[in-house]
Amino acid sequence: MPGRRRDRVRSLLLLGALLSADLYFHLWPQVRRRLSPPERLRGCPCAGRASSPAPDSAAASSDPRAAAHNLSRAGVGAGVGVGVGAGAGAARGGGGPGSRLRALFAHPLYRAPDEPPALGPEHLLLDSQEALRYYRRKVARWNRRHKIYREQLNLTSLDPPLQLQLGASWFQFHLGINRHGLYPRSSPIVSRLLRDMRHFATISADYSQDEKALLGACDCSQIVKPSGVHLKLVLRFSDFGKAMFKPMRQPRDEETPEDFFYFIDFQRHNAEIAAFHLDRILDFRRVPPTAGRLVNVTKEILEVTKNEILQSVFFVSPASNVCFFAKCPYMCKTEYAVCGDPHMLEGSLSAFLPSLNLAPRLSVPNPWIRSYTLAGKEEWEVNPLYCDTVRQVYPYNSSNRLLNIIDMAIFDFLIGNMDRHHYEMFTKFGDDGFLIHLDNARGFGRHSQDELSILSPLSQCCRIKKKTLLHLQLLALSDYRLSDVMRESLLEDQLAPVLTEPHLLALDRRLQIILNTVEGCVAAHGERSVIDSGPAQQSLPDSGQAGPTR
């Protein structure tokens, strides 16, 4: 009898300890999040919206810098409405009357219609009915697999099967992609999608496809890893949307060491977030919507994943933090794991693009690809006339592809990204389709250095779109200073401050370097040869000498 009583006491103590642990680690974080004050979402102040003025006639003049100044005078305060797709930063980061971000997106440059306008179905990436049928099949397949998985584990669930919601932000985002960008300027969907990725519950987690392909096949003694290897996960949300999760690996104020090669540097989650905001401010609209989020790695990854390999790489550190690592694709060692505090881990969430079955994409090597070895150089690094060779090769000899490459180089120079080895584009839009600016996590690593070689496509080819130049010149003006509008835009993110002040100020310095490079090209080749006004201008510069990089 005494022995049975002791066993009962031990059982009660054990059950009490388990209940306490569950309350502390699982229930309390949820209660704390629910008790925290909700985010205040400001609506679009549509009442009393002034009609937007027509761009000043000087905008069409031959001097883009004068055009930017004249448009600035015409645009500031002229229109108070902000296109939520391009200007969603005003929702939280700066919606007040003194908002520079709001003034920027009210500027005529950001209200000018796309040319040619995307009107017909041929200008949209997806057919809505085909996409609806495809995703309904995907949802039905996911429900069947989830049911089988739970039956195999003898788990019961009262949750109803998932249903595809036609109004889901991720679905509307996919339907809104057109030949000019990943989202229209005036679309309210982007702000909804960012909000949903921050708040919707996760229902599954898994490795990305490129990491799955490398599991068990990579050589962990290699210095240079295969492409795409980074500790990242695919999270699916309760609305069936998907996002790429990249966890925090190093503090924001920690610069990349000078002795690090660009291809072995850690990837930064905050760089993905900041790249989306910068891309939107530049009016490129080529970076998928990206938001920061605090993720409970136990509840929102470990407990919802069906991947046994991913389950096996979770462990509790000596500091009692829950950690996980990529079993082979990253460094094969637990010291390279990422850890929660003890469960909460911040990271970036980048919205998935439509399935390749619906919207095939072409992956093309960058003509200015770098040498991914510890020694050696590519031709463009030693030949200042390299662009002449590129311009003789299809498709760079007959389309806007080269100008799009230069846009991408300008974007990469601003964020300090040296790792653009490939670019992707939707096959439906042909050779003149826009380039998708994916994988920006190696940006914003070193604010104290400007890597001028990133600008080689601009300095060697001495070509730039007039639209791109006008936006850059506008962002160099004090009323729309790039660092100021970026600072304000990033305030909308849950993980603000996303960038440290030195990184923000580096944007202004690099912007001036770009403008100086264009001025050098104009001095060498003439304005008409350097500044491309659109499809009507077909002439190419006489590039006997490459323009200087300053």
Coordinates of C-alpha atoms in Angstrom, one line a residue:
M1 CA 0.0 0.0 0.0
P2 CA 2.7 2.6 0.9
G3 CA 4.4 1.8 -2.4
R4 CA 1.2 2.4 -4.4
R5 CA 0.6 5.7 -2.7
R6 CA 4.2 6.8 -3.5
D7 CA 3.6 5.8 -7.2
R8 CA 0.4 7.9 -7.2
V9 CA 2.2 10.9 -5.7
R10 CA 4.9 10.6 -8.3
S11 CA 2.4 10.3 -11.1
L12 CA 0.6 13.4 -9.8
L13 CA 3.8 15.4 -9.6
L14 CA 4.9 14.3 -13.1
L15 CA 1.5 15.3 -14.5
G16 CA 1.7 18.6 -12.7
A17 CA 5.2 19.3 -14.1
L18 CA 4.0 18.5 -17.6
L19 CA 1.0 20.7 -17.3
S20 CA 3.1 23.6 -15.9
A21 CA 5.5 23.2 -18.8
D22 CA 2.7 23.2 -21.3
L23 CA 1.2 26.3 -19.8
Y24 CA 4.5 28.1 -19.7
F25 CA 5.9 27.2 -23.2
H26 CA 2.7 26.8 -25.3
L27 CA -0.3 28.5 -23.8
W28 CA 1.3 31.6 -22.2
P29 CA 2.9 32.9 -25.4
Q30 CA -0.5 32.8 -27.2
V31 CA -2.2 34.5 -24.3
R32 CA 0.4 37.2 -24.2
R33 CA 0.1 37.8 -27.9
R34 CA -3.7 38.1 -27.6
L35 CA -3.5 40.4 -24.6
S36 CA -1.0 42.7 -26.4
P37 CA -2.7 45.8 -28.0
P38 CA -3.8 45.1 -31.6
E39 CA -2.3 46.9 -34.5
R40 CA -4.0 50.1 -35.6
L41 CA -4.7 49.9 -39.3
R42 CA -5.4 53.2 -40.9
G43 CA -7.8 53.2 -43.8
C44 CA -7.3 55.0 -47.1
P45 CA -8.4 58.6 -46.6
C46 CA -10.5 58.6 -49.8
A47 CA -12.8 61.4 -48.7
G48 CA -12.0 64.7 -50.2
R49 CA -9.4 63.2 -52.5
A50 CA -8.1 65.8 -54.9
S51 CA -7.8 65.0 -58.5
S52 CA -4.3 64.2 -59.5
P53 CA -2.6 66.9 -61.7
A54 CA -1.2 66.1 -65.1
P55 CA 2.5 65.8 -65.2
D56 CA 4.3 69.0 -66.0
S57 CA 5.3 69.4 -69.7
A58 CA 8.9 69.6 -68.6
A59 CA 8.7 65.9 -67.7
A60 CA 8.9 65.1 -71.4
S61 CA 11.8 67.4 -72.0
S62 CA 15.2 66.2 -72.9
D63 CA 16.7 67.0 -69.5
P64 CA 15.5 64.3 -67.0
R65 CA 17.0 66.2 -64.0
A66 CA 15.0 69.3 -64.8
A67 CA 12.0 67.1 -65.4
A68 CA 12.3 65.6 -61.9
H69 CA 12.5 69.0 -60.3
N70 CA 9.5 70.3 -62.2
L71 CA 7.5 67.2 -61.4
S72 CA 8.5 67.7 -57.8
R73 CA 7.0 71.2 -57.7
A74 CA 3.9 70.0 -59.4
G75 CA 3.4 66.9 -57.3
V76 CA 4.0 67.8 -53.7
G77 CA 0.7 68.3 -52.0
A78 CA -1.2 68.1 -55.3
G79 CA -2.8 64.8 -54.5
V80 CA -3.4 63.3 -51.1
G81 CA -4.5 59.8 -52.2
V82 CA -1.9 57.0 -52.2
G83 CA -2.1 53.9 -54.3
V84 CA -2.2 51.2 -51.6
G85 CA -0.3 48.7 -53.8
A86 CA 2.7 50.9 -54.2
G87 CA 2.2 53.1 -51.3
A88 CA 1.0 50.8 -48.6
G89 CA 3.8 52.0 -46.4
A90 CA 1.6 55.0 -45.6
A91 CA -0.8 52.7 -43.8
R92 CA 1.4 52.4 -40.7
G93 CA 4.8 53.9 -41.3
G94 CA 3.7 57.4 -42.3
G95 CA 0.2 58.4 -43.0
G96 CA 0.3 61.8 -41.4
P97 CA 0.1 65.1 -43.2
G98 CA 3.9 65.6 -43.1
S99 CA 4.6 62.1 -44.5
R100 CA 7.3 62.2 -47.1
L101 CA 6.4 58.7 -48.2
R102 CA 2.8 59.8 -48.8
A103 CA 4.0 62.8 -50.8
L104 CA 6.3 60.5 -52.8
F105 CA 3.5 58.1 -53.9
A106 CA 1.3 61.1 -54.6
H107 CA 3.9 62.4 -57.1
P108 CA 2.9 62.4 -60.8
L109 CA 5.8 60.0 -61.5
Y110 CA 3.9 57.4 -59.4
R111 CA 0.6 58.2 -61.0
A112 CA 1.7 58.0 -64.6
P113 CA 0.0 55.1 -66.5
D114 CA 2.0 52.1 -67.5
E115 CA 2.9 52.0 -71.2
P116 CA 1.3 50.2 -72.9
P117 CA -1.5 49.8 -70.3
A118 CA -2.2 46.3 -69.1
L119 CA -5.8 46.0 -70.2
G120 CA -6.5 42.7 -71.9
P121 CA -6.1 39.1 -70.6
E122 CA -2.9 38.8 -72.6
H123 CA -1.3 41.3 -70.3
L124 CA -2.2 39.3 -67.2
L125 CA 0.0 36.4 -66.0
L126 CA -2.9 34.1 -65.1
D127 CA -6.2 33.2 -66.4
S128 CA -8.5 33.5 -63.4
Q129 CA -10.7 30.4 -64.2
E130 CA -7.7 28.2 -64.9
A131 CA -6.0 29.4 -61.7
L132 CA -9.2 28.8 -59.7
R133 CA -9.5 25.2 -60.9
Y134 CA -5.8 24.5 -60.3
Y135 CA -5.7 25.8 -56.7
R136 CA -9.0 24.0 -55.9
R137 CA -7.3 20.7 -56.9
K138 CA -4.3 21.6 -54.8
V139 CA -6.5 22.3 -51.7
A140 CA -8.4 19.0 -52.2
R141 CA -5.1 17.1 -52.5
W142 CA -3.8 18.8 -49.4
N143 CA -6.9 17.8 -47.4
R144 CA -6.6 14.2 -48.5
R145 CA -2.9 14.0 -47.6
H146 CA -3.6 15.7 -44.2
K147 CA -6.4 13.3 -43.4
I148 CA -4.2 10.2 -44.2
Y149 CA -1.3 11.7 -42.2
R150 CA -3.5 12.1 -39.1
E151 CA -5.1 8.7 -39.5
Q152 CA -1.6 7.1 -39.6
L153 CA -0.7 8.8 -36.3
N154 CA -4.2 8.0 -34.8
L155 CA -4.8 11.7 -34.4
T156 CA -8.3 13.1 -34.3
S157 CA -9.1 16.7 -35.4
L158 CA -12.3 18.7 -35.2
D159 CA -11.0 21.2 -37.8
P160 CA -13.0 21.3 -41.0
P161 CA -11.2 20.7 -44.3
L162 CA -9.6 23.7 -45.9
Q163 CA -11.6 25.7 -48.4
L164 CA -10.1 27.9 -51.1
Q165 CA -11.3 31.5 -50.5
L166 CA -11.6 33.5 -53.6
G167 CA -10.9 36.7 -51.7
A168 CA -7.7 35.4 -50.1
S169 CA -5.0 38.0 -50.4
W170 CA -2.4 35.5 -51.8
F171 CA -4.8 34.4 -54.5
Q172 CA -5.7 37.9 -55.5
F173 CA -2.0 38.8 -55.5
H174 CA -1.4 36.0 -58.1
L175 CA -4.3 37.2 -60.2
G176 CA -3.0 40.8 -60.2
I177 CA 0.5 40.0 -61.7
N178 CA 0.7 41.6 -65.1
R179 CA 3.4 42.4 -67.7
H180 CA 4.5 45.5 -65.9
G181 CA 5.2 44.1 -62.4
L182 CA 4.2 41.8 -59.6
Y183 CA 1.4 44.1 -58.5
P184 CA -0.3 47.2 -59.8
R185 CA 0.5 50.5 -58.1
S186 CA -3.2 51.1 -57.1
S187 CA -3.9 47.6 -55.8
P188 CA -4.9 47.3 -52.1
I189 CA -4.0 43.6 -52.1
V190 CA -0.3 44.0 -51.1
S191 CA -1.1 45.6 -47.8
R192 CA -3.6 42.9 -47.1
L193 CA -1.1 40.2 -48.0
L194 CA 1.6 41.7 -45.8
R195 CA -0.9 41.8 -42.9
D196 CA -2.1 38.2 -43.5
M197 CA 1.5 36.8 -43.5
R198 CA 2.2 38.5 -40.2
H199 CA -0.9 37.1 -38.4
F200 CA -2.3 34.0 -40.0
A201 CA -1.6 30.7 -38.3
T202 CA 0.7 28.2 -39.9
I203 CA -0.6 24.8 -40.9
S204 CA 2.5 23.2 -42.3
A205 CA 6.3 23.8 -42.6
D206 CA 8.8 22.1 -44.8
Y207 CA 12.2 22.5 -46.5
S208 CA 12.3 24.3 -49.8
Q209 CA 12.6 22.3 -53.0
D210 CA 16.2 23.2 -53.6
E211 CA 17.2 22.1 -50.1
K212 CA 15.3 18.8 -50.5
A213 CA 17.1 18.1 -53.7
L214 CA 20.5 18.4 -51.9
L215 CA 19.6 16.4 -48.8
G216 CA 22.2 13.7 -48.4
A217 CA 24.0 14.7 -51.7
C218 CA 26.1 17.7 -50.7
D219 CA 29.6 17.5 -49.6
C220 CA 30.0 19.2 -46.2
S221 CA 33.7 19.7 -46.7
Q222 CA 33.1 22.1 -49.6
I223 CA 33.9 25.7 -49.0
V224 CA 31.5 26.9 -51.7
K225 CA 28.0 25.4 -51.4
P226 CA 25.6 24.7 -54.3
S227 CA 23.2 27.4 -55.3
G228 CA 20.2 28.1 -53.2
V229 CA 21.6 26.7 -49.9
H230 CA 20.4 28.6 -46.9
L231 CA 18.5 27.7 -43.8
K232 CA 15.0 28.6 -45.1
L233 CA 11.6 27.0 -44.8
V234 CA 8.3 27.0 -46.6
L235 CA 5.4 27.9 -44.4
R236 CA 1.8 27.4 -45.3
F237 CA -0.9 29.5 -43.6
S238 CA -4.5 28.8 -42.7
D239 CA -5.7 30.6 -45.8
F240 CA -3.6 28.1 -47.9
G241 CA -1.1 30.9 -48.8
K242 CA 2.6 30.1 -48.8
A243 CA 5.7 32.1 -47.9
M244 CA 9.4 31.5 -47.7
F245 CA 10.7 31.9 -44.2
K246 CA 14.2 33.1 -43.6
P247 CA 15.2 33.2 -40.0
M248 CA 17.4 35.8 -38.3
R249 CA 21.0 34.7 -38.2
Q250 CA 22.9 37.8 -37.1
P251 CA 22.2 41.1 -35.4
R252 CA 21.3 44.1 -37.6
D253 CA 24.3 46.2 -36.6
E254 CA 26.8 43.4 -37.4
E255 CA 28.5 44.1 -40.7
T256 CA 29.9 41.4 -43.0
P257 CA 33.6 40.9 -42.1
E258 CA 35.9 42.3 -44.7
D259 CA 37.6 38.9 -45.3
F260 CA 34.3 37.2 -46.2
F261 CA 33.6 36.2 -49.8
Y262 CA 30.1 37.2 -51.0
F263 CA 29.2 33.6 -51.5
I264 CA 29.9 32.4 -47.9
D265 CA 28.3 35.4 -46.2
F266 CA 25.2 34.7 -44.0
Q267 CA 21.9 35.7 -45.5
R268 CA 20.0 38.3 -43.6
H269 CA 16.2 38.2 -43.1
N270 CA 16.0 42.0 -42.7
A271 CA 17.7 42.4 -46.1
E272 CA 14.8 40.6 -47.7
I273 CA 12.3 42.9 -45.9
A274 CA 14.2 46.1 -46.8
A275 CA 14.7 45.0 -50.4
F276 CA 10.9 44.7 -50.9
H277 CA 10.4 48.3 -49.5
L278 CA 13.2 49.7 -51.7
D279 CA 11.9 48.0 -54.8
R280 CA 8.4 49.4 -54.2
I281 CA 9.8 52.9 -53.6
L282 CA 11.8 52.7 -56.9
D283 CA 8.5 51.7 -58.6
F284 CA 10.1 48.5 -60.0
R285 CA 7.5 46.2 -58.3
R286 CA 9.7 43.2 -59.0
V287 CA 10.3 41.9 -55.5
P288 CA 7.5 39.6 -54.0
P289 CA 5.8 41.2 -51.0
T290 CA 7.9 40.5 -47.9
A291 CA 7.0 41.0 -44.2
G292 CA 8.8 40.4 -40.9
R293 CA 7.3 38.1 -38.3
L294 CA 8.0 36.7 -34.9
V295 CA 7.5 32.9 -35.2
N296 CA 7.1 30.4 -32.4
V297 CA 9.4 27.7 -33.8
T298 CA 7.8 25.0 -31.6
K299 CA 4.2 25.7 -32.3
E300 CA 4.4 27.1 -35.8
I301 CA 7.1 24.9 -37.3
L302 CA 8.0 21.8 -35.3
E303 CA 4.4 20.8 -34.4
V304 CA 2.9 21.4 -37.9
T305 CA 5.6 19.9 -40.1
K306 CA 5.2 16.4 -41.5
N307 CA 8.8 16.2 -42.7
E308 CA 10.6 13.7 -40.4
I309 CA 14.0 15.1 -41.3
L310 CA 13.0 18.6 -40.3
Q311 CA 11.6 17.2 -37.0
S312 CA 14.9 15.5 -36.3
V313 CA 17.0 18.6 -36.5
F314 CA 15.2 20.4 -33.6
F315 CA 17.0 20.4 -30.2
V316 CA 17.1 22.4 -27.0
S317 CA 20.3 24.3 -26.5
P318 CA 22.3 24.5 -23.2
A319 CA 20.6 27.9 -22.7
S320 CA 17.1 26.2 -22.9
N321 CA 16.3 27.7 -26.3
V322 CA 14.6 25.7 -29.0
C323 CA 16.9 25.5 -32.1
F324 CA 17.0 23.8 -35.5
F325 CA 19.4 23.5 -38.4
A326 CA 19.5 22.2 -42.0
K327 CA 20.8 18.7 -41.8
C328 CA 23.0 18.8 -44.9
P329 CA 22.4 21.8 -47.2
Y330 CA 23.8 24.4 -44.9
M331 CA 26.8 23.6 -42.7
C332 CA 26.0 20.1 -41.3
K333 CA 26.8 21.3 -37.8
T334 CA 24.6 22.3 -34.9
E335 CA 26.7 25.4 -34.2
Y336 CA 25.2 26.9 -37.3
A337 CA 21.7 26.4 -36.1
V338 CA 19.2 29.2 -35.4
C339 CA 17.6 29.4 -32.0
G340 CA 14.4 30.9 -30.5
D341 CA 14.2 32.9 -27.3
P342 CA 13.3 30.4 -26.0
H343 CA 10.7 29.7 -28.7
M344 CA 10.2 33.0 -30.5
L345 CA 12.4 33.7 -33.6
E346 CA 12.2 36.6 -35.9
G347 CA 12.4 36.1 -39.7
S348 CA 11.2 37.3 -43.1
L349 CA 8.3 35.9 -45.0
S350 CA 8.3 36.3 -48.8
A351 CA 5.1 35.6 -50.6
F352 CA 5.2 32.7 -53.0
L353 CA 4.8 33.4 -56.7
P354 CA 2.2 31.3 -58.7
S355 CA 3.0 27.6 -59.3
L356 CA 5.4 26.8 -62.1
N357 CA 2.6 24.6 -63.6
L358 CA 0.5 27.7 -63.9
A359 CA 3.1 30.3 -64.8
P360 CA 6.4 28.9 -66.0
R361 CA 9.5 30.9 -65.3
L362 CA 12.8 31.1 -67.1
S363 CA 16.0 31.1 -65.1
V364 CA 18.8 32.8 -67.0
P365 CA 22.5 33.2 -66.0
N366 CA 23.4 36.9 -65.4
P367 CA 25.8 38.1 -68.1
W368 CA 27.6 39.8 -65.3
I369 CA 27.8 36.7 -63.2
R370 CA 30.7 36.6 -60.7
S371 CA 33.4 33.9 -60.3
Y372 CA 32.2 31.6 -57.5
T373 CA 35.7 30.4 -56.6
L374 CA 38.3 31.7 -54.2
A375 CA 40.4 33.0 -57.1
G376 CA 39.7 34.0 -60.6
K377 CA 37.8 36.6 -62.5
E378 CA 35.1 36.7 -65.2
E379 CA 35.6 38.5 -68.5
W380 CA 33.5 41.5 -67.6
E381 CA 35.9 42.2 -64.6
V382 CA 38.9 42.6 -66.9
N383 CA 37.4 43.8 -70.2
P384 CA 35.9 47.3 -70.0
L385 CA 34.3 46.8 -73.5
Y386 CA 32.5 43.6 -72.4
C387 CA 29.1 45.2 -73.0
D388 CA 29.8 45.3 -76.7
T389 CA 30.0 41.5 -76.7
V390 CA 26.7 41.2 -74.7
R391 CA 24.9 43.5 -77.1
Q392 CA 25.6 41.3 -80.0
V393 CA 24.0 38.2 -78.4
Y394 CA 20.3 37.4 -78.4
P395 CA 18.1 38.5 -76.5
Y396 CA 20.3 41.5 -75.5
N397 CA 20.5 42.7 -79.1
S398 CA 16.8 43.2 -79.8
S399 CA 14.8 43.7 -76.6
N400 CA 14.6 45.6 -73.4
R401 CA 16.4 42.8 -71.6
L402 CA 19.7 44.7 -71.3
L403 CA 17.9 47.7 -69.9
N404 CA 16.2 45.5 -67.4
I405 CA 19.6 44.0 -66.4
I406 CA 20.8 47.6 -65.8
D407 CA 17.7 48.2 -63.6
M408 CA 18.6 45.1 -61.6
A409 CA 22.2 46.2 -61.2
I410 CA 21.1 49.6 -59.9
F411 CA 18.9 47.9 -57.4
D412 CA 21.6 45.5 -56.3
F413 CA 24.2 48.3 -56.0
L414 CA 21.8 50.2 -53.6
I415 CA 21.4 47.2 -51.4
G416 CA 25.0 46.0 -51.8
N417 CA 24.1 42.6 -53.2
M418 CA 27.0 40.9 -55.1
D419 CA 25.2 37.5 -55.4
R420 CA 23.0 37.9 -58.5
H421 CA 24.2 34.9 -60.4
H422 CA 20.8 34.3 -62.2
Y423 CA 17.6 36.1 -62.8
E424 CA 14.1 34.8 -63.5
M425 CA 11.3 36.0 -65.7
F426 CA 7.8 34.7 -66.6
T427 CA 7.9 33.1 -70.0
K428 CA 4.4 34.4 -71.0
F429 CA 5.7 37.9 -71.3
G430 CA 8.5 37.1 -73.7
D431 CA 11.8 38.7 -74.1
D432 CA 10.6 42.1 -72.9
G433 CA 9.1 40.8 -69.7
F434 CA 10.4 42.2 -66.4
L435 CA 13.0 40.5 -64.3
I436 CA 11.9 39.1 -60.9
H437 CA 14.3 40.4 -58.2
L438 CA 14.3 37.2 -56.0
D439 CA 16.7 36.2 -53.2
N440 CA 18.0 39.5 -51.8
A441 CA 19.1 38.2 -48.4
R442 CA 22.8 39.0 -49.1
G443 CA 22.1 42.7 -49.4
F444 CA 22.7 45.3 -46.7
G445 CA 25.7 43.4 -45.3
R446 CA 28.3 46.2 -45.4
H447 CA 27.2 49.9 -45.1
S448 CA 30.7 51.2 -44.9
Q449 CA 31.7 50.0 -48.4
D450 CA 30.2 50.7 -51.8
E451 CA 31.0 47.8 -54.2
L452 CA 31.3 49.7 -57.5
S453 CA 31.7 46.5 -59.6
I454 CA 28.0 45.8 -59.1
L455 CA 27.3 48.9 -61.3
S456 CA 29.3 47.4 -64.2
P457 CA 26.3 46.9 -66.4
L458 CA 25.5 50.6 -66.2
S459 CA 29.1 51.9 -66.4
Q460 CA 30.1 49.6 -69.3
C461 CA 26.9 49.8 -71.3
C462 CA 26.1 53.5 -70.5
R463 CA 22.4 53.0 -70.9
I464 CA 19.5 53.6 -68.6
K465 CA 15.7 53.9 -68.9
K466 CA 14.4 57.5 -68.6
K467 CA 11.7 56.3 -66.2
T468 CA 14.4 54.8 -63.9
L469 CA 16.5 57.9 -64.1
L470 CA 13.6 60.2 -63.2
H471 CA 12.8 58.2 -60.1
L472 CA 16.4 58.2 -59.0
Q473 CA 16.7 61.9 -59.5
L474 CA 13.5 62.5 -57.6
L475 CA 14.7 60.4 -54.7
A476 CA 17.9 62.5 -54.6
L477 CA 15.9 65.7 -53.8
S478 CA 15.6 66.8 -50.2
D479 CA 11.8 66.6 -50.1
Y480 CA 11.9 62.9 -51.2
R481 CA 15.3 61.8 -49.8
L482 CA 15.7 58.0 -50.3
S483 CA 16.9 57.4 -46.7
D484 CA 13.9 59.3 -45.3
V485 CA 11.2 57.5 -47.3
M486 CA 12.9 54.2 -46.7
R487 CA 13.0 54.8 -42.9
E488 CA 9.4 55.8 -42.9
S489 CA 8.3 52.8 -45.1
L490 CA 10.1 50.3 -42.9
L491 CA 8.3 51.5 -39.8
E492 CA 5.2 49.6 -41.0
D493 CA 7.0 46.3 -40.5
Q494 CA 6.5 44.3 -37.3
L495 CA 10.2 43.9 -36.8
A496 CA 11.0 47.7 -37.1
P497 CA 13.7 49.0 -37.1
V498 CA 14.5 46.8 -40.0
L499 CA 17.7 48.7 -41.0
T500 CA 20.3 50.5 -38.9
E501 CA 20.8 54.2 -39.5
P502 CA 24.2 53.7 -41.3
H503 CA 22.6 51.4 -43.9
L504 CA 19.9 54.0 -44.5
L505 CA 22.4 56.8 -45.0
A506 CA 24.4 54.5 -47.3
L507 CA 21.4 54.5 -49.7
D508 CA 21.8 58.3 -50.3
R509 CA 25.5 57.9 -50.9
R510 CA 25.1 55.1 -53.4
L511 CA 22.2 56.9 -55.1
Q512 CA 24.6 59.8 -55.8
I513 CA 27.2 57.5 -57.2
I514 CA 24.6 56.1 -59.6
L515 CA 23.7 59.6 -60.8
N516 CA 27.4 60.6 -61.2
T517 CA 27.9 57.4 -63.3
V518 CA 25.0 58.4 -65.6
E519 CA 26.4 62.0 -65.9
G520 CA 29.8 60.5 -66.9
C521 CA 28.1 58.4 -69.5
V522 CA 26.2 61.4 -70.9
A523 CA 29.4 63.4 -71.1
A524 CA 31.1 60.6 -73.0
H525 CA 28.3 59.5 -75.4
G526 CA 25.6 62.2 -75.4
E527 CA 22.2 62.2 -73.7
R528 CA 20.3 60.7 -76.6
S529 CA 22.5 57.6 -76.7
V530 CA 22.5 57.0 -72.9
I531 CA 18.9 57.8 -71.8
D532 CA 16.4 55.4 -73.3
S533 CA 12.9 57.0 -73.6
G534 CA 11.0 53.9 -74.5
P535 CA 10.2 51.5 -77.3
A536 CA 10.5 54.3 -79.9
Q537 CA 14.2 54.7 -79.3
Q538 CA 16.1 52.0 -80.9
S539 CA 19.6 53.5 -81.3
L540 CA 22.4 52.2 -79.2
P541 CA 25.4 54.2 -77.9
D542 CA 28.7 54.1 -79.7
S543 CA 30.5 52.4 -76.8
G544 CA 34.1 52.8 -78.0
Q545 CA 34.9 53.7 -74.5
A546 CA 33.0 52.6 -71.4
G547 CA 31.6 55.3 -69.3
P548 CA 33.5 56.0 -66.0
T549 CA 32.3 54.7 -62.7
R550 CA 32.6 57.3 -60.1

